Amino acid sequence: MVVSGEDVVAALQWGVGCLAPAPPATSELRLAGTLNGRSVWFTVLHPFTFEHIRSTHRIAHADFQNQLTAPFLGGKKASTSKSGSIFYRTQNGEYMVKGISKEEAVCLGRMISDYNNHISSNPISLLSRVVAAYRVRIGDGCSGTGVKRYFAVLLNVFHPNLQPFITQIYDLKGTTENRLVKPEVMAQTKIGKDLNFKETIPLPADITARIHTALEADCTFLESKNILDYSLLIGIASIPSSEPAPADWLQGANGLFYRLAIIDMLQPYTARKQAAHIFKSFTMKLCYHIDTEPPPYYAKRFLRYCKSKIVSAAASRAHSSDRTNAVAESKAEAEKGLVSAQ
């Protein structure tokens, strides 16, 4: 059976369009029907918990349903994703619909209750907001003649109104393995990684302290769920004074605005990842800080790296001054050596 991406999206939107405002307090809600002559099974994963998350973020059922049943934009692989996940964007740009693996869906299911509690009790948490999850099956997926796909719906990290003002985006892990984007690619995509990000983010001291506290809580949470491979997504924008900046964009001492979010947080430390860690420890780790590390080590390294990049304005100025002095001293030493040689 040949099932296209358009067929899967049509089944997803059909299912969302059939949903009633108040879901039952169950782990799954299943609907069955026929679409274009094919049997379709649509499952809402953890409907009650996600309804609570959406209500916390003041997402009305009718608006959410309308956005997810209108034609999607995108349908491309994320340029920063190793998994090759497919992303769609709703018409108003508020939601991202991400294709996820069964492994990621299971991971989400295991942590969803604690995730809900975490973001509810930590409103400044940097964890990206997952607001729905679905499973779509077309044909007889049990016998292997059909297909089964999983989707997560997330709030778009970058406010759609600010897209024209975003100058650069960085995906940071605190590692050096495959973390350099070629300049010509960066010029086209505006997306860089760790080895491209040379600067720091200068914020007011009180905001810096709050962000560090949020990072500590988020890393502790992800470590407790045995998760690794997550990233800090940073958006940098030059927003004119005539354009009101959303509250989740932070203004730096340099006049630029920054949006911070932890993404790709559904990768558990599986046996496959453990095997990759062992292999890389005897090969790539000799030259790089590898990404496949046990969750406790990954969290500690990620937190340390992020704190070194998100600093108070005063610390940023001191860092800049030290770097300038170091360059000047190096240049003076070089000139001194040249004179001596002459």
mmCIF file of C-alpha atoms in Angstrom, residues 43-318:
data_model
loop_
_atom_site.group_PDB
_atom_site.id
_atom_site.type_symbol
_atom_site.label_atom_id
_atom_site.label_comp_id
_atom_site.label_asym_id
_atom_site.label_seq_id
_atom_site.Cartn_x
_atom_site.Cartn_y
_atom_site.Cartn_z
ATOM 1 C CA THR A 43 -5.821 8.269 18.343
ATOM 2 C CA VAL A 44 -5.460 11.216 20.700
ATOM 3 C CA LEU A 45 -2.642 10.440 23.120
ATOM 4 C CA HIS A 46 -3.140 11.570 26.732
ATOM 5 C CA PRO A 47 -6.114 13.813 25.884
ATOM 6 C CA PHE A 48 -6.967 14.908 29.414
ATOM 7 C CA THR A 49 -3.435 15.974 30.342
ATOM 8 C CA PHE A 50 -2.908 17.864 27.101
ATOM 9 C CA GLU A 51 -6.262 19.582 27.522
ATOM 10 C CA HIS A 52 -4.996 20.840 30.883
ATOM 11 C CA ILE A 53 -1.763 22.070 29.299
ATOM 12 C CA ARG A 54 -3.682 23.920 26.583
ATOM 13 C CA SER A 55 -6.046 25.513 29.088
ATOM 14 C CA THR A 56 -3.047 26.645 31.154
ATOM 15 C CA HIS A 57 -1.735 28.400 28.051
ATOM 16 C CA ARG A 58 -5.206 29.819 27.289
ATOM 17 C CA ILE A 59 -5.594 27.878 24.057
ATOM 18 C CA ALA A 60 -9.266 27.712 23.117
ATOM 19 C CA HIS A 61 -10.487 24.410 21.666
ATOM 20 C CA ALA A 62 -12.221 25.991 18.652
ATOM 21 C CA ASP A 63 -9.193 28.076 17.662
ATOM 22 C CA PHE A 64 -6.814 25.154 18.137
ATOM 23 C CA GLN A 65 -9.043 22.890 16.071
ATOM 24 C CA ASN A 66 -9.393 25.484 13.312
ATOM 25 C CA GLN A 67 -5.636 25.978 13.065
ATOM 26 C CA LEU A 68 -4.903 22.246 12.898
ATOM 27 C CA THR A 69 -7.524 21.545 10.234
ATOM 28 C CA ALA A 70 -6.530 24.376 7.892
ATOM 29 C CA PRO A 71 -3.872 23.594 5.247
ATOM 30 C CA PHE A 72 -0.411 23.265 6.777
ATOM 31 C CA LEU A 73 2.690 25.104 5.675
ATOM 32 C CA GLY A 74 6.125 23.515 5.424
ATOM 33 C CA GLY A 75 6.440 19.744 5.458
ATOM 34 C CA LYS A 76 10.241 19.841 5.409
ATOM 35 C CA LYS A 77 12.944 18.261 7.506
ATOM 36 C CA ALA A 78 14.365 20.535 10.195
ATOM 37 C CA SER A 79 17.856 21.687 9.238
ATOM 38 C CA THR A 80 19.069 21.238 12.831
ATOM 39 C CA SER A 81 17.579 17.792 13.390
ATOM 40 C CA LYS A 82 19.604 14.579 13.139
ATOM 41 C CA SER A 83 16.442 12.496 13.235
ATOM 42 C CA GLY A 84 15.103 13.839 9.969
ATOM 43 C CA SER A 85 11.814 14.803 11.610
ATOM 44 C CA ILE A 86 9.204 16.399 9.375
ATOM 45 C CA PHE A 87 7.809 19.744 10.532
ATOM 46 C CA TYR A 88 4.603 21.449 9.491
ATOM 47 C CA ARG A 89 3.469 24.911 10.527
ATOM 48 C CA THR A 90 -0.088 26.104 10.979
ATOM 49 C CA GLN A 91 -1.345 28.993 8.891
ATOM 50 C CA ASN A 92 -1.043 31.550 11.692
ATOM 51 C CA GLY A 93 2.410 30.277 12.639
ATOM 52 C CA GLU A 94 1.491 29.635 16.270
ATOM 53 C CA TYR A 95 1.904 25.849 16.191
ATOM 54 C CA MET A 96 4.455 23.410 14.844
ATOM 55 C CA VAL A 97 3.317 19.884 13.958
ATOM 56 C CA LYS A 98 6.279 17.541 14.258
ATOM 57 C CA GLY A 99 6.481 13.954 13.105
ATOM 58 C CA ILE A 100 7.974 11.852 15.915
ATOM 59 C CA SER A 101 9.051 8.234 16.220
ATOM 60 C CA LYS A 102 7.251 5.575 18.235
ATOM 61 C CA GLU A 103 10.181 5.658 20.659
ATOM 62 C CA GLU A 104 9.693 9.388 21.177
ATOM 63 C CA ALA A 105 5.932 8.943 21.571
ATOM 64 C CA VAL A 106 6.498 6.334 24.270
ATOM 65 C CA CYS A 107 8.996 8.618 26.006
ATOM 66 C CA LEU A 108 6.461 11.456 25.934
ATOM 67 C CA GLY A 109 3.797 9.188 27.387
ATOM 68 C CA ARG A 110 6.012 8.116 30.275
ATOM 69 C CA MET A 111 6.857 11.678 31.265
ATOM 70 C CA ILE A 112 3.686 13.583 30.325
ATOM 71 C CA SER A 113 2.205 13.784 33.814
ATOM 72 C CA ASP A 114 5.477 14.950 35.388
ATOM 73 C CA TYR A 115 6.102 17.267 32.421
ATOM 74 C CA ASN A 116 2.717 18.885 33.016
ATOM 75 C CA ASN A 117 3.522 19.324 36.709
ATOM 76 C CA HIS A 118 6.978 20.698 35.918
ATOM 77 C CA ILE A 119 5.910 23.418 33.493
ATOM 78 C CA SER A 120 2.909 24.274 35.697
ATOM 79 C CA SER A 121 5.081 24.788 38.759
ATOM 80 C CA ASN A 122 7.916 26.416 36.774
ATOM 81 C CA PRO A 123 6.268 28.972 34.463
ATOM 82 C CA ILE A 124 9.680 30.293 33.358
ATOM 83 C CA SER A 125 10.802 26.793 32.335
ATOM 84 C CA LEU A 126 12.640 26.830 29.020
ATOM 85 C CA LEU A 127 11.257 23.451 27.941
ATOM 86 C CA SER A 128 9.397 23.725 24.645
ATOM 87 C CA ARG A 129 5.648 23.436 25.116
ATOM 88 C CA VAL A 130 4.067 20.268 23.735
ATOM 89 C CA VAL A 131 0.295 20.839 23.604
ATOM 90 C CA ALA A 132 -1.004 17.693 21.852
ATOM 91 C CA ALA A 133 0.078 14.286 20.539
ATOM 92 C CA TYR A 134 -1.627 11.987 18.035
ATOM 93 C CA ARG A 135 -1.255 8.625 16.323
ATOM 94 C CA VAL A 136 -2.581 8.019 12.808
ATOM 95 C CA ARG A 137 -2.991 4.603 11.189
ATOM 96 C CA ILE A 138 -4.079 4.153 7.589
ATOM 97 C CA GLY A 139 -4.956 0.667 6.384
ATOM 98 C CA ASP A 140 -4.167 -2.436 8.439
ATOM 99 C CA GLY A 141 -1.092 -1.345 10.336
ATOM 100 C CA CYS A 142 -1.154 -4.521 12.451
ATOM 101 C CA SER A 143 -0.579 -6.821 9.464
ATOM 102 C CA GLY A 144 2.044 -4.557 7.934
ATOM 103 C CA THR A 145 -0.078 -3.496 4.958
ATOM 104 C CA GLY A 146 -0.736 -0.012 6.337
ATOM 105 C CA VAL A 147 1.233 2.789 7.940
ATOM 106 C CA LYS A 148 1.330 4.241 11.422
ATOM 107 C CA ARG A 149 2.610 7.726 12.210
ATOM 108 C CA TYR A 150 2.993 9.764 15.383
ATOM 109 C CA PHE A 151 2.781 13.542 15.722
ATOM 110 C CA ALA A 152 3.424 16.086 18.451
ATOM 111 C CA VAL A 153 2.020 19.629 18.332
ATOM 112 C CA LEU A 154 4.194 22.312 19.879
ATOM 113 C CA LEU A 155 3.872 26.019 20.420
ATOM 114 C CA ASN A 156 6.116 27.764 17.906
ATOM 115 C CA VAL A 157 9.165 29.039 19.784
ATOM 116 C CA PHE A 158 9.440 32.037 17.485
ATOM 117 C CA HIS A 159 6.454 34.371 17.404
ATOM 118 C CA PRO A 160 5.251 34.587 13.789
ATOM 119 C CA ASN A 161 5.080 38.395 13.857
ATOM 120 C CA LEU A 162 8.788 38.571 14.653
ATOM 121 C CA GLN A 163 10.024 36.302 11.862
ATOM 122 C CA PRO A 164 11.131 39.260 9.677
ATOM 123 C CA PHE A 165 13.312 40.601 12.503
ATOM 124 C CA ILE A 166 15.165 37.382 13.374
ATOM 125 C CA THR A 167 18.766 37.729 12.231
ATOM 126 C CA GLN A 168 20.218 34.454 13.495
ATOM 127 C CA ILE A 169 19.228 31.172 15.132
ATOM 128 C CA TYR A 170 21.552 28.835 17.030
ATOM 129 C CA ASP A 171 21.055 25.212 18.090
ATOM 130 C CA LEU A 172 23.397 24.539 21.025
ATOM 131 C CA LYS A 173 24.195 21.297 22.863
ATOM 132 C CA GLY A 174 27.492 22.062 24.575
ATOM 133 C CA THR A 175 29.271 19.515 22.362
ATOM 134 C CA THR A 176 31.696 19.757 19.449
ATOM 135 C CA GLU A 177 30.738 16.610 17.506
ATOM 136 C CA ASN A 178 29.256 17.738 14.162
ATOM 137 C CA ARG A 179 28.511 21.156 15.651
ATOM 138 C CA LEU A 180 29.866 23.408 12.918
ATOM 139 C CA VAL A 181 27.729 24.795 10.084
ATOM 140 C CA LYS A 182 29.579 25.991 6.995
ATOM 141 C CA PRO A 183 29.441 29.790 6.520
ATOM 142 C CA GLU A 184 27.737 29.515 3.137
ATOM 143 C CA VAL A 185 25.024 27.287 4.632
ATOM 144 C CA MET A 186 24.572 29.637 7.589
ATOM 145 C CA ALA A 187 24.161 32.540 5.205
ATOM 146 C CA GLN A 188 21.212 30.745 3.576
ATOM 147 C CA THR A 189 19.512 29.212 6.606
ATOM 148 C CA LYS A 190 20.461 31.713 9.359
ATOM 149 C CA ILE A 191 21.036 28.668 11.581
ATOM 150 C CA GLY A 192 24.305 27.888 13.328
ATOM 151 C CA LYS A 193 25.552 25.477 15.994
ATOM 152 C CA ASP A 194 27.951 25.452 18.923
ATOM 153 C CA LEU A 195 31.176 26.060 17.032
ATOM 154 C CA ASN A 196 29.571 28.965 15.175
ATOM 155 C CA PHE A 197 28.404 30.676 18.371
ATOM 156 C CA LYS A 198 31.357 32.724 19.643
ATOM 157 C CA GLU A 199 29.528 35.422 21.615
ATOM 158 C CA THR A 200 27.663 35.560 24.917
ATOM 159 C CA ILE A 201 24.124 36.726 25.680
ATOM 160 C CA PRO A 202 24.344 39.819 27.909
ATOM 161 C CA LEU A 203 21.225 40.127 30.077
ATOM 162 C CA PRO A 204 20.394 42.087 33.239
ATOM 163 C CA ALA A 205 21.770 40.355 36.331
ATOM 164 C CA ASP A 206 18.337 39.491 37.760
ATOM 165 C CA ILE A 207 17.139 38.006 34.457
ATOM 166 C CA THR A 208 20.375 36.029 34.110
ATOM 167 C CA ALA A 209 19.867 34.546 37.590
ATOM 168 C CA ARG A 210 16.286 33.549 36.744
ATOM 169 C CA ILE A 211 17.348 31.894 33.494
ATOM 170 C CA HIS A 212 20.116 29.977 35.259
ATOM 171 C CA THR A 213 17.637 28.780 37.885
ATOM 172 C CA ALA A 214 15.215 27.671 35.172
ATOM 173 C CA LEU A 215 17.995 25.828 33.341
ATOM 174 C CA GLU A 216 18.981 24.008 36.533
ATOM 175 C CA ALA A 217 15.400 22.862 37.153
ATOM 176 C CA ASP A 218 14.898 21.813 33.525
ATOM 177 C CA CYS A 219 18.160 19.852 33.373
ATOM 178 C CA THR A 220 17.329 18.108 36.640
ATOM 179 C CA PHE A 221 13.933 17.152 35.232
ATOM 180 C CA LEU A 222 15.324 15.820 31.936
ATOM 181 C CA GLU A 223 18.046 13.889 33.743
ATOM 182 C CA SER A 224 15.421 12.290 35.990
ATOM 183 C CA LYS A 225 13.623 11.084 32.848
ATOM 184 C CA ASN A 226 16.838 9.565 31.443
ATOM 185 C CA ILE A 227 16.818 11.942 28.454
ATOM 186 C CA LEU A 228 19.710 13.282 26.382
ATOM 187 C CA ASP A 229 20.384 14.958 23.007
ATOM 188 C CA TYR A 230 18.312 18.061 23.782
ATOM 189 C CA SER A 231 19.397 21.496 22.587
ATOM 190 C CA LEU A 232 19.103 25.106 23.602
ATOM 191 C CA LEU A 233 17.502 26.961 20.709
ATOM 192 C CA ILE A 234 18.435 30.640 20.598
ATOM 193 C CA GLY A 235 16.747 33.189 18.378
ATOM 194 C CA ILE A 236 18.389 36.585 17.962
ATOM 195 C CA ALA A 237 16.293 39.475 16.670
ATOM 196 C CA SER A 238 16.719 43.146 16.014
ATOM 197 C CA ILE A 239 13.259 44.436 16.884
ATOM 198 C CA PRO A 240 12.436 48.080 16.077
ATOM 199 C CA SER A 241 10.960 50.240 18.822
ATOM 200 C CA SER A 242 7.730 50.486 16.811
ATOM 201 C CA GLU A 243 7.178 46.727 17.158
ATOM 202 C CA PRO A 244 6.117 45.468 20.609
ATOM 203 C CA ALA A 245 8.308 42.570 21.722
ATOM 204 C CA PRO A 246 6.543 39.557 23.288
ATOM 205 C CA ALA A 247 7.295 38.899 26.952
ATOM 206 C CA ASP A 248 9.225 35.715 26.171
ATOM 207 C CA TRP A 249 11.806 37.666 24.167
ATOM 208 C CA LEU A 250 14.551 39.057 26.421
ATOM 209 C CA GLN A 251 16.344 42.297 25.602
ATOM 210 C CA GLY A 252 20.101 42.210 25.996
ATOM 211 C CA ALA A 253 22.421 45.025 27.003
ATOM 212 C CA ASN A 254 23.481 45.227 23.340
ATOM 213 C CA GLY A 255 19.934 46.158 22.243
ATOM 214 C CA LEU A 256 19.261 42.786 20.623
ATOM 215 C CA PHE A 257 16.390 40.512 21.681
ATOM 216 C CA TYR A 258 16.805 36.830 22.535
ATOM 217 C CA ARG A 259 14.387 33.912 22.656
ATOM 218 C CA LEU A 260 15.531 30.794 24.499
ATOM 219 C CA ALA A 261 13.959 27.315 24.508
ATOM 220 C CA ILE A 262 15.036 23.730 25.122
ATOM 221 C CA ILE A 263 14.003 21.527 22.193
ATOM 222 C CA ASP A 264 14.316 17.886 21.062
ATOM 223 C CA MET A 265 13.659 16.590 24.583
ATOM 224 C CA LEU A 266 12.171 13.182 23.760
ATOM 225 C CA GLN A 267 15.300 11.063 23.239
ATOM 226 C CA PRO A 268 15.745 8.441 26.005
ATOM 227 C CA TYR A 269 19.074 6.820 26.797
ATOM 228 C CA THR A 270 18.253 3.517 25.134
ATOM 229 C CA ALA A 271 20.455 0.473 24.588
ATOM 230 C CA ARG A 272 21.191 1.817 21.110
ATOM 231 C CA LYS A 273 22.372 5.116 22.588
ATOM 232 C CA GLN A 274 24.462 3.281 25.181
ATOM 233 C CA ALA A 275 26.152 1.292 22.418
ATOM 234 C CA ALA A 276 26.813 4.514 20.504
ATOM 235 C CA HIS A 277 28.355 6.014 23.649
ATOM 236 C CA ILE A 278 30.734 3.074 24.057
ATOM 237 C CA PHE A 279 31.768 3.170 20.402
ATOM 238 C CA LYS A 280 32.307 6.941 20.324
ATOM 239 C CA SER A 281 34.220 6.873 23.618
ATOM 240 C CA PHE A 282 36.993 4.909 21.902
ATOM 241 C CA THR A 283 36.888 6.818 18.612
ATOM 242 C CA MET A 284 35.362 10.279 18.254
ATOM 243 C CA LYS A 285 35.755 11.233 21.936
ATOM 244 C CA LEU A 286 39.496 11.388 21.371
ATOM 245 C CA CYS A 287 38.908 14.509 19.242
ATOM 246 C CA TYR A 288 35.454 15.835 20.173
ATOM 247 C CA HIS A 289 33.030 16.356 23.016
ATOM 248 C CA ILE A 290 30.533 13.721 21.863
ATOM 249 C CA ASP A 291 26.752 14.160 22.113
ATOM 250 C CA THR A 292 25.927 10.583 23.176
ATOM 251 C CA GLU A 293 26.741 10.742 26.876
ATOM 252 C CA PRO A 294 24.792 9.304 29.848
ATOM 253 C CA PRO A 295 22.008 11.689 30.957
ATOM 254 C CA PRO A 296 23.709 12.821 34.222
ATOM 255 C CA TYR A 297 26.895 13.804 32.365
ATOM 256 C CA TYR A 298 24.940 15.285 29.449
ATOM 257 C CA ALA A 299 22.832 17.446 31.785
ATOM 258 C CA LYS A 300 25.846 18.682 33.755
ATOM 259 C CA ARG A 301 27.801 19.592 30.618
ATOM 260 C CA PHE A 302 24.780 21.203 28.939
ATOM 261 C CA LEU A 303 24.036 23.305 32.012
ATOM 262 C CA ARG A 304 27.634 24.424 32.407
ATOM 263 C CA TYR A 305 27.862 25.403 28.755
ATOM 264 C CA CYS A 306 24.560 27.299 28.706
ATOM 265 C CA LYS A 307 25.458 29.225 31.857
ATOM 266 C CA SER A 308 28.744 30.245 30.252
ATOM 267 C CA LYS A 309 26.849 31.695 27.291
ATOM 268 C CA ILE A 310 24.000 33.407 29.175
ATOM 269 C CA VAL A 311 25.703 35.971 31.404
ATOM 270 C CA SER A 312 25.014 39.260 33.139
ATOM 271 C CA ALA A 313 25.823 42.374 31.145
ATOM 272 C CA ALA A 314 28.653 43.238 33.554
ATOM 273 C CA ALA A 315 30.240 39.814 33.130
ATOM 274 C CA SER A 316 29.868 40.097 29.374
ATOM 275 C CA ARG A 317 31.699 43.430 29.362
ATOM 276 C CA ALA A 318 34.475 41.973 31.510
#
